[in-house]
Amino acid sequence: MLDTQIKFINVPGLNNSDDWHWQTLWEEQNPSNFVRVAQEDWDNPEKDKWVVGLKKTIENIKEPIVLVAHSLGCMTVAHYAQQFDTNAHILGALLVAPPDVEEFDNAKLNSFAPVPKTKLAFKSVVVGSTNDNYCPIDKAQKMADYWGSKFINIGTKGHINSDSDLGAWTQGKSLLRELIFQKD
């Protein structure tokens, strides 16, 4: 499916990605290319701990990296990029269904607010859905603008997770390929 010289780091959101989530399916289909970030507590996220978990995962990989984040994982990536030098080791990020941590009423998301407004030092794509219960499409577009990301609206796909019934999400794989081969 993908270039074997690249390591893809899956950065799931709240509660991790279950067995039917596209991130899990991509890992199963490409076990030598994909790794999942290790977080201490998937059910009670804390921004600082999650950012450190991502940092540790990145530091253990020597190959070029592409981050593949979903939901609160997108916020983890954005906060990581704001705090640390990301250098050329990170080639890009696919940021799928970022949640509106500033407006969504969920105490578990509070430590991730405010949304970082710093342009990412690597190329990126933000993917949003018009009926995502965790983020209005215009807010997802605004996050893409903050981060200097290309924005893709994939229509009515909910939170772009297992409940969206995407299986191995073929469109997502195409977006990931486009990101990898996109000219800067």
Coordinates of N, CA and C in Angstrom, one line a residue:
M1 N 0.8 -1.2 0.0 CA 0.0 0.0 0.0 C 0.9 1.3 0.0
L2 N 1.9 1.3 0.8 CA 2.6 2.5 1.0 C 4.1 2.3 1.0
D3 N 4.9 3.4 0.8 CA 6.3 3.4 0.8 C 6.9 2.7 2.1
T4 N 7.7 1.7 2.0 CA 8.2 1.0 3.1 C 9.3 1.8 3.9
Q5 N 9.8 2.9 3.3 CA 10.8 3.7 3.9 C 10.2 4.7 4.9
I6 N 8.9 4.8 5.0 CA 8.2 5.7 5.8 C 7.5 5.0 7.0
K7 N 7.6 5.5 8.2 CA 6.8 5.0 9.3 C 5.6 5.9 9.5
F8 N 4.5 5.3 9.6 CA 3.2 6.0 9.9 C 2.9 5.8 11.3
I9 N 2.7 6.9 12.0 CA 2.4 6.9 13.4 C 0.9 7.2 13.6
N10 N 0.1 6.2 14.0 CA -1.3 6.5 14.2 C -1.4 7.2 15.6
V11 N -2.2 8.3 15.6 CA -2.4 9.1 16.8 C -3.9 9.1 17.0
P12 N -4.4 8.1 17.7 CA -5.9 8.1 18.0 C -6.4 9.1 18.9
G13 N -7.7 9.2 19.0 CA -8.3 10.2 19.9 C -8.8 9.5 21.2
L14 N -9.7 10.2 21.9 CA -10.3 9.7 23.1 C -10.7 8.3 23.0
N15 N -10.4 7.5 24.0 CA -10.8 6.0 24.1 C -10.0 5.1 23.1
N16 N -9.0 5.7 22.3 CA -8.3 4.9 21.4 C -9.2 4.5 20.2
S17 N -8.6 3.9 19.2 CA -9.4 3.4 18.0 C -9.7 1.9 18.2
D18 N -10.9 1.6 18.0 CA -11.4 0.2 18.2 C -11.0 -0.7 17.0
D19 N -11.4 -1.9 17.1 CA -11.0 -2.9 16.1 C -11.6 -2.6 14.7
W20 N -12.6 -1.8 14.6 CA -13.3 -1.5 13.3 C -12.9 -0.2 12.8
H21 N -12.1 0.5 13.5 CA -11.7 1.9 13.1 C -10.7 1.8 12.0
W22 N -10.7 2.7 11.0 CA -9.8 2.7 9.9 C -8.4 2.7 10.3
Q23 N -8.0 3.4 11.4 CA -6.6 3.4 11.9 C -6.2 2.0 12.2
T24 N -7.0 1.3 12.9 CA -6.6 -0.1 13.3 C -6.5 -1.0 12.1
L25 N -7.4 -0.8 11.2 CA -7.4 -1.7 10.0 C -6.2 -1.4 9.1
W26 N -5.8 -0.1 9.1 CA -4.5 0.2 8.3 C -3.3 -0.4 9.0
E27 N -3.3 -0.4 10.3 CA -2.2 -1.1 11.0 C -2.1 -2.6 10.7
E28 N -3.3 -3.2 10.7 CA -3.4 -4.6 10.4 C -3.0 -4.9 9.0
Q29 N -3.3 -4.1 8.1 CA -2.9 -4.3 6.7 C -1.5 -4.0 6.4
N30 N -0.8 -3.2 7.2 CA 0.5 -2.7 7.0 C 1.3 -2.7 8.3
P31 N 1.5 -3.9 8.9 CA 2.1 -3.9 10.3 C 3.6 -3.5 10.3
S32 N 4.3 -3.6 9.2 CA 5.7 -3.1 9.2 C 5.8 -1.6 9.0
N33 N 4.8 -1.0 8.5 CA 4.8 0.5 8.3 C 4.1 1.3 9.4
F34 N 3.2 0.8 10.0 CA 2.4 1.5 11.0 C 2.7 1.2 12.4
V35 N 2.8 2.2 13.3 CA 2.9 2.0 14.7 C 1.8 2.9 15.3
R36 N 1.4 2.6 16.5 CA 0.4 3.4 17.2 C 1.1 4.1 18.4
V37 N 0.8 5.4 18.6 CA 1.4 6.1 19.7 C 0.9 5.4 21.0
A38 N 1.7 5.3 22.0 CA 1.3 4.7 23.3 C 1.0 5.8 24.3
Q39 N -0.3 5.8 24.7 CA -0.7 6.8 25.7 C -1.0 6.0 27.1
E40 N -0.7 6.7 28.2 CA -0.9 6.1 29.5 C -2.4 5.8 29.7
D41 N -3.2 6.7 29.4 CA -4.6 6.6 29.7 C -5.5 7.2 28.5
W42 N -6.0 6.3 27.7 CA -6.8 6.6 26.6 C -8.2 7.2 27.0
D43 N -8.7 6.9 28.2 CA -10.0 7.3 28.6 C -10.0 8.7 29.3
N44 N -8.9 9.1 29.9 CA -8.8 10.3 30.6 C -7.6 11.2 30.1
P45 N -7.8 11.7 28.9 CA -6.7 12.4 28.3 C -6.3 13.7 29.0
E46 N -5.0 13.9 29.0 CA -4.4 15.1 29.5 C -3.4 15.6 28.4
K47 N -3.6 16.8 28.0 CA -2.8 17.3 26.9 C -1.3 17.1 27.1
D48 N -0.7 17.5 28.2 CA 0.7 17.4 28.4 C 1.2 16.0 28.3
K49 N 0.5 15.1 28.9 CA 0.9 13.6 28.9 C 0.7 13.1 27.5
W50 N -0.3 13.4 26.8 CA -0.5 12.9 25.4 C 0.6 13.4 24.5
V51 N 1.0 14.7 24.7 CA 2.0 15.3 23.8 C 3.3 14.6 24.1
V52 N 3.6 14.3 25.4 CA 4.9 13.6 25.7 C 4.8 12.1 25.2
G53 N 3.6 11.5 25.2 CA 3.5 10.2 24.6 C 3.8 10.2 23.1
L54 N 3.4 11.2 22.4 CA 3.7 11.3 21.0 C 5.2 11.6 20.8
K55 N 5.7 12.5 21.6 CA 7.2 12.8 21.5 C 8.0 11.5 21.7
K56 N 7.7 10.7 22.7 CA 8.5 9.5 22.9 C 8.4 8.5 21.7
T57 N 7.2 8.4 21.2 CA 7.0 7.5 20.0 C 7.9 8.0 18.8
I58 N 7.8 9.3 18.6 CA 8.6 9.9 17.5 C 10.1 9.7 17.7
E59 N 10.5 9.9 18.9 CA 12.0 9.8 19.2 C 12.5 8.4 19.0
N60 N 11.6 7.4 19.1 CA 12.0 6.0 18.9 C 12.1 5.5 17.5
I61 N 11.7 6.4 16.6 CA 11.7 6.0 15.1 C 12.8 6.8 14.4
K62 N 13.5 6.1 13.6 CA 14.6 6.7 12.9 C 14.2 7.0 11.4
E63 N 13.3 6.3 10.9 CA 12.8 6.5 9.5 C 12.0 7.8 9.4
P64 N 11.8 8.3 8.2 CA 10.9 9.5 8.0 C 9.5 9.1 8.5
I65 N 8.8 10.1 9.0 CA 7.5 9.9 9.7 C 6.4 10.6 9.0
V66 N 5.2 10.0 8.9 CA 4.0 10.7 8.6 C 3.0 10.4 9.8
L67 N 2.5 11.4 10.3 CA 1.5 11.3 11.4 C 0.1 11.1 10.9
V68 N -0.6 10.2 11.4 CA -2.0 9.9 11.0 C -2.9 10.0 12.2
A69 N -3.5 11.2 12.4 CA -4.2 11.5 13.6 C -5.7 11.5 13.4
H70 N -6.4 11.1 14.4 CA -7.9 11.2 14.4 C -8.4 11.9 15.7
S71 N -9.3 12.8 15.5 CA -10.0 13.4 16.6 C -9.1 14.1 17.5
L72 N -9.1 13.7 18.8 CA -8.2 14.4 19.8 C -6.7 14.1 19.5
G73 N -6.4 13.1 18.7 CA -5.1 12.9 18.2 C -4.6 14.1 17.4
C74 N -5.5 14.8 16.6 CA -5.2 15.9 15.8 C -4.7 17.1 16.8
M75 N -5.4 17.2 17.9 CA -5.0 18.3 18.8 C -3.7 17.9 19.4
T76 N -3.4 16.7 19.7 CA -2.1 16.2 20.2 C -1.0 16.6 19.3
V77 N -1.2 16.3 18.0 CA -0.2 16.7 17.0 C 0.0 18.2 16.9
A78 N -1.1 18.9 16.9 CA -0.9 20.4 16.8 C -0.2 21.0 18.0
H79 N -0.5 20.5 19.2 CA 0.2 20.9 20.4 C 1.6 20.5 20.4
Y80 N 1.9 19.3 20.0 CA 3.3 18.8 19.9 C 4.1 19.7 18.9
A81 N 3.5 20.0 17.8 CA 4.2 20.8 16.8 C 4.4 22.2 17.3
Q82 N 3.6 22.7 18.2 CA 3.7 24.1 18.7 C 4.9 24.1 19.8
Q83 N 5.1 22.9 20.5 CA 6.0 22.9 21.6 C 7.4 22.4 21.2
F84 N 7.6 21.6 20.1 CA 8.8 21.0 19.8 C 9.3 21.3 18.4
D85 N 10.6 21.2 18.2 CA 11.1 21.3 16.8 C 10.8 20.0 16.1
T86 N 10.1 20.1 15.0 CA 9.7 18.9 14.3 C 10.6 18.5 13.2
N87 N 11.5 19.4 12.8 CA 12.5 19.2 11.8 C 12.0 18.3 10.6
A88 N 12.9 17.9 9.8 CA 12.5 17.2 8.5 C 12.2 15.7 8.8
H89 N 12.3 15.3 10.0 CA 12.0 13.9 10.4 C 10.5 13.6 10.2
I90 N 9.7 14.6 10.3 CA 8.2 14.4 10.1 C 7.9 15.0 8.7
L91 N 7.5 14.1 7.8 CA 7.2 14.5 6.4 C 5.9 15.2 6.3
G92 N 4.9 14.8 7.2 CA 3.6 15.4 7.0 C 2.6 14.8 8.0
A93 N 1.4 15.2 8.0 CA 0.3 14.7 8.9 C -1.0 14.7 8.2
L94 N -1.7 13.6 8.3 CA -3.1 13.5 7.9 C -3.9 13.7 9.2
L95 N -4.7 14.8 9.3 CA -5.4 15.2 10.5 C -6.9 15.0 10.3
V96 N -7.5 14.0 10.8 CA -8.9 13.6 10.5 C -9.8 13.9 11.6
A97 N -10.9 14.7 11.3 CA -11.9 15.0 12.3 C -11.4 15.6 13.6
P98 N -10.7 16.7 13.5 CA -10.3 17.4 14.7 C -11.5 17.9 15.5
P99 N -11.6 17.7 16.8 CA -12.7 18.1 17.6 C -12.6 19.6 18.0
D100 N -13.7 20.2 18.2 CA -13.7 21.6 18.6 C -13.6 21.6 20.2
V101 N -12.3 21.6 20.6 CA -12.1 21.5 22.1 C -12.4 22.8 22.8
E102 N -12.7 23.9 22.1 CA -13.0 25.2 22.7 C -14.5 25.3 23.0
E103 N -15.3 24.7 22.2 CA -16.8 24.8 22.3 C -17.5 23.6 22.7
F104 N -16.9 22.4 22.4 CA -17.6 21.1 22.7 C -17.6 21.0 24.2
D105 N -18.8 20.7 24.8 CA -18.9 20.6 26.3 C -18.5 19.2 26.7
N106 N -17.2 19.0 27.0 CA -16.8 17.7 27.5 C -15.5 18.0 28.3
A107 N -15.6 17.8 29.6 CA -14.5 18.1 30.5 C -13.2 17.4 30.2
K108 N -13.3 16.2 29.5 CA -12.2 15.4 29.2 C -11.3 16.1 28.1
L109 N -11.9 17.1 27.4 CA -11.2 17.8 26.3 C -10.6 19.1 26.8
N110 N -10.9 19.6 28.0 CA -10.6 20.9 28.4 C -9.1 21.2 28.4
S111 N -8.2 20.3 28.7 CA -6.8 20.6 28.7 C -6.2 20.8 27.3
F112 N -7.0 20.4 26.3 CA -6.5 20.6 24.9 C -6.8 22.0 24.3
A113 N -7.6 22.7 25.1 CA -8.0 24.1 24.6 C -6.9 25.1 25.2
P114 N -6.7 26.1 24.5 CA -7.3 26.5 23.2 C -6.6 25.7 22.0
V115 N -7.3 25.8 20.9 CA -6.7 25.2 19.7 C -5.5 26.0 19.3
P116 N -4.3 25.3 19.1 CA -3.1 25.9 18.6 C -3.4 26.7 17.3
K117 N -2.8 27.8 17.2 CA -3.0 28.7 16.0 C -1.7 28.8 15.2
T118 N -0.7 28.0 15.5 CA 0.6 28.0 14.9 C 0.6 27.2 13.7
K119 N 1.2 27.7 12.6 CA 1.4 26.9 11.4 C 2.3 25.8 11.6
L120 N 1.9 24.6 11.2 CA 2.7 23.4 11.3 C 4.0 23.5 10.4
A121 N 5.1 22.9 10.9 CA 6.3 23.0 10.2 C 6.4 21.9 9.1
F122 N 5.4 21.1 8.9 CA 5.4 20.1 7.9 C 4.1 20.2 7.2
K123 N 4.0 19.6 6.0 CA 2.8 19.6 5.2 C 1.7 18.8 5.9
S124 N 0.5 19.2 5.7 CA -0.6 18.5 6.4 C -1.9 18.7 5.6
V125 N -2.8 17.8 5.9 CA -4.2 17.8 5.4 C -5.1 17.6 6.5
V126 N -6.1 18.5 6.6 CA -7.2 18.3 7.6 C -8.4 17.8 6.9
V127 N -9.0 16.8 7.4 CA -10.2 16.2 6.8 C -11.4 16.4 7.7
G128 N -12.5 17.0 7.2 CA -13.7 17.2 8.0 C -14.9 16.7 7.4
S129 N -16.0 16.6 8.1 CA -17.3 16.1 7.7 C -18.3 17.1 8.0
T130 N -19.3 17.2 7.2 CA -20.4 18.2 7.4 C -21.3 17.9 8.5
N131 N -21.3 16.6 9.0 CA -22.2 16.2 10.1 C -21.4 15.6 11.3
D132 N -20.2 16.1 11.5 CA -19.4 15.7 12.7 C -20.0 16.3 13.9
N133 N -20.4 15.5 14.9 CA -21.0 16.0 16.1 C -20.0 16.7 17.0
Y134 N -18.7 16.5 16.7 CA -17.7 17.0 17.6 C -17.1 18.3 17.1
C135 N -17.4 18.7 15.8 CA -16.8 19.9 15.2 C -17.6 20.3 14.0
P136 N -18.1 21.5 14.0 CA -18.8 22.1 12.8 C -17.7 22.2 11.7
I137 N -18.2 22.0 10.5 CA -17.2 22.0 9.3 C -16.5 23.3 9.2
D138 N -17.1 24.5 9.5 CA -16.4 25.7 9.4 C -15.3 25.9 10.4
K139 N -15.5 25.3 11.6 CA -14.4 25.3 12.6 C -13.2 24.4 12.1
A140 N -13.6 23.2 11.5 CA -12.5 22.3 11.0 C -11.7 23.1 9.9
Q141 N -12.4 23.8 9.1 CA -11.7 24.6 8.0 C -10.9 25.7 8.7
K142 N -11.3 26.3 9.8 CA -10.6 27.3 10.4 C -9.3 26.7 11.0
M143 N -9.4 25.5 11.6 CA -8.2 24.9 12.1 C -7.2 24.6 11.0
A144 N -7.7 24.1 9.9 CA -6.8 23.9 8.7 C -6.1 25.2 8.4
D145 N -6.8 26.3 8.4 CA -6.2 27.6 8.1 C -5.1 28.0 9.1
Y146 N -5.4 27.8 10.4 CA -4.4 28.1 11.4 C -3.1 27.3 11.2
W147 N -3.3 26.0 10.8 CA -2.2 25.1 10.8 C -1.5 25.1 9.4
G148 N -2.0 25.9 8.4 CA -1.4 25.9 7.1 C -1.7 24.6 6.3
S149 N -2.8 24.0 6.6 CA -3.1 22.7 6.1 C -4.1 22.8 4.9
K150 N -4.0 21.9 4.0 CA -5.0 21.7 2.9 C -6.2 21.2 3.6
F151 N -7.4 21.7 3.2 CA -8.6 21.2 3.8 C -9.5 20.4 2.9
I152 N -10.0 19.3 3.3 CA -10.8 18.4 2.5 C -12.1 18.2 3.3
N153 N -13.2 18.5 2.6 CA -14.6 18.2 3.2 C -15.1 17.0 2.5
I154 N -15.3 15.9 3.3 CA -15.7 14.6 2.7 C -17.2 14.4 2.8
G155 N -17.9 15.4 3.1 CA -19.4 15.3 3.1 C -19.9 14.7 4.4
T156 N -21.0 14.0 4.3 CA -21.7 13.5 5.5 C -21.1 12.1 6.0
K157 N -20.0 12.2 6.7 CA -19.4 10.9 7.2 C -19.3 10.9 8.7
G158 N -20.0 11.8 9.4 CA -20.0 11.8 10.9 C -18.6 12.2 11.4
H159 N -18.2 11.5 12.4 CA -16.9 11.8 13.1 C -15.8 11.0 12.4
I160 N -16.0 10.4 11.3 CA -15.0 9.7 10.4 C -14.3 8.6 11.3
N161 N -15.2 7.8 12.0 CA -14.7 6.8 12.8 C -15.4 5.5 12.6
S162 N -15.4 4.5 13.5 CA -16.0 3.3 13.3 C -17.5 3.4 13.0
D163 N -18.2 4.4 13.7 CA -19.6 4.6 13.5 C -19.9 5.1 12.1
S164 N -18.9 5.6 11.4 CA -19.1 6.0 10.0 C -19.1 4.9 9.0
D165 N -18.8 3.7 9.5 CA -18.8 2.5 8.7 C -18.0 2.6 7.4
L166 N -16.8 3.1 7.6 CA -15.9 3.3 6.5 C -15.0 2.1 6.1
G167 N -15.0 1.1 7.0 CA -14.1 0.0 6.8 C -12.6 0.5 6.8
A168 N -11.8 0.0 5.9 CA -10.4 0.4 5.8 C -10.3 1.8 5.1
W169 N -11.3 2.5 4.9 CA -11.4 3.9 4.3 C -10.5 4.1 3.2
T170 N -10.9 3.6 2.0 CA -10.1 3.8 0.8 C -9.8 5.2 0.4
Q171 N -10.8 6.1 0.6 CA -10.6 7.5 0.4 C -9.5 8.1 1.2
G172 N -9.5 7.7 2.5 CA -8.4 8.1 3.4 C -7.0 7.7 2.9
K173 N -6.9 6.4 2.4 CA -5.7 6.0 1.9 C -5.2 6.8 0.7
S174 N -6.2 7.2 -0.1 CA -5.8 8.1 -1.3 C -5.3 9.4 -0.8
L175 N -6.0 10.0 0.2 CA -5.6 11.3 0.8 C -4.2 11.2 1.4
L176 N -3.9 10.0 2.0 CA -2.6 9.8 2.6 C -1.5 9.7 1.5
R177 N -1.8 9.0 0.4 CA -0.9 9.0 -0.7 C -0.6 10.3 -1.3
E178 N -1.7 11.1 -1.5 CA -1.6 12.5 -2.0 C -0.7 13.3 -1.1
L179 N -0.9 13.2 0.2 CA -0.1 14.0 1.1 C 1.4 13.6 1.0
I180 N 1.7 12.3 0.9 CA 3.1 11.9 0.8 C 3.8 12.4 -0.5
F181 N 3.0 12.4 -1.6 CA 3.6 12.8 -2.8 C 3.4 14.2 -3.2
Q182 N 2.7 14.9 -2.4 CA 2.4 16.4 -2.6 C 3.7 17.2 -2.6
K183 N 3.8 18.0 -3.6 CA 4.9 18.9 -3.7 C 4.8 20.0 -2.6
D184 N 5.9 20.4 -2.0 CA 5.8 21.5 -1.0 C 5.4 22.8 -1.5

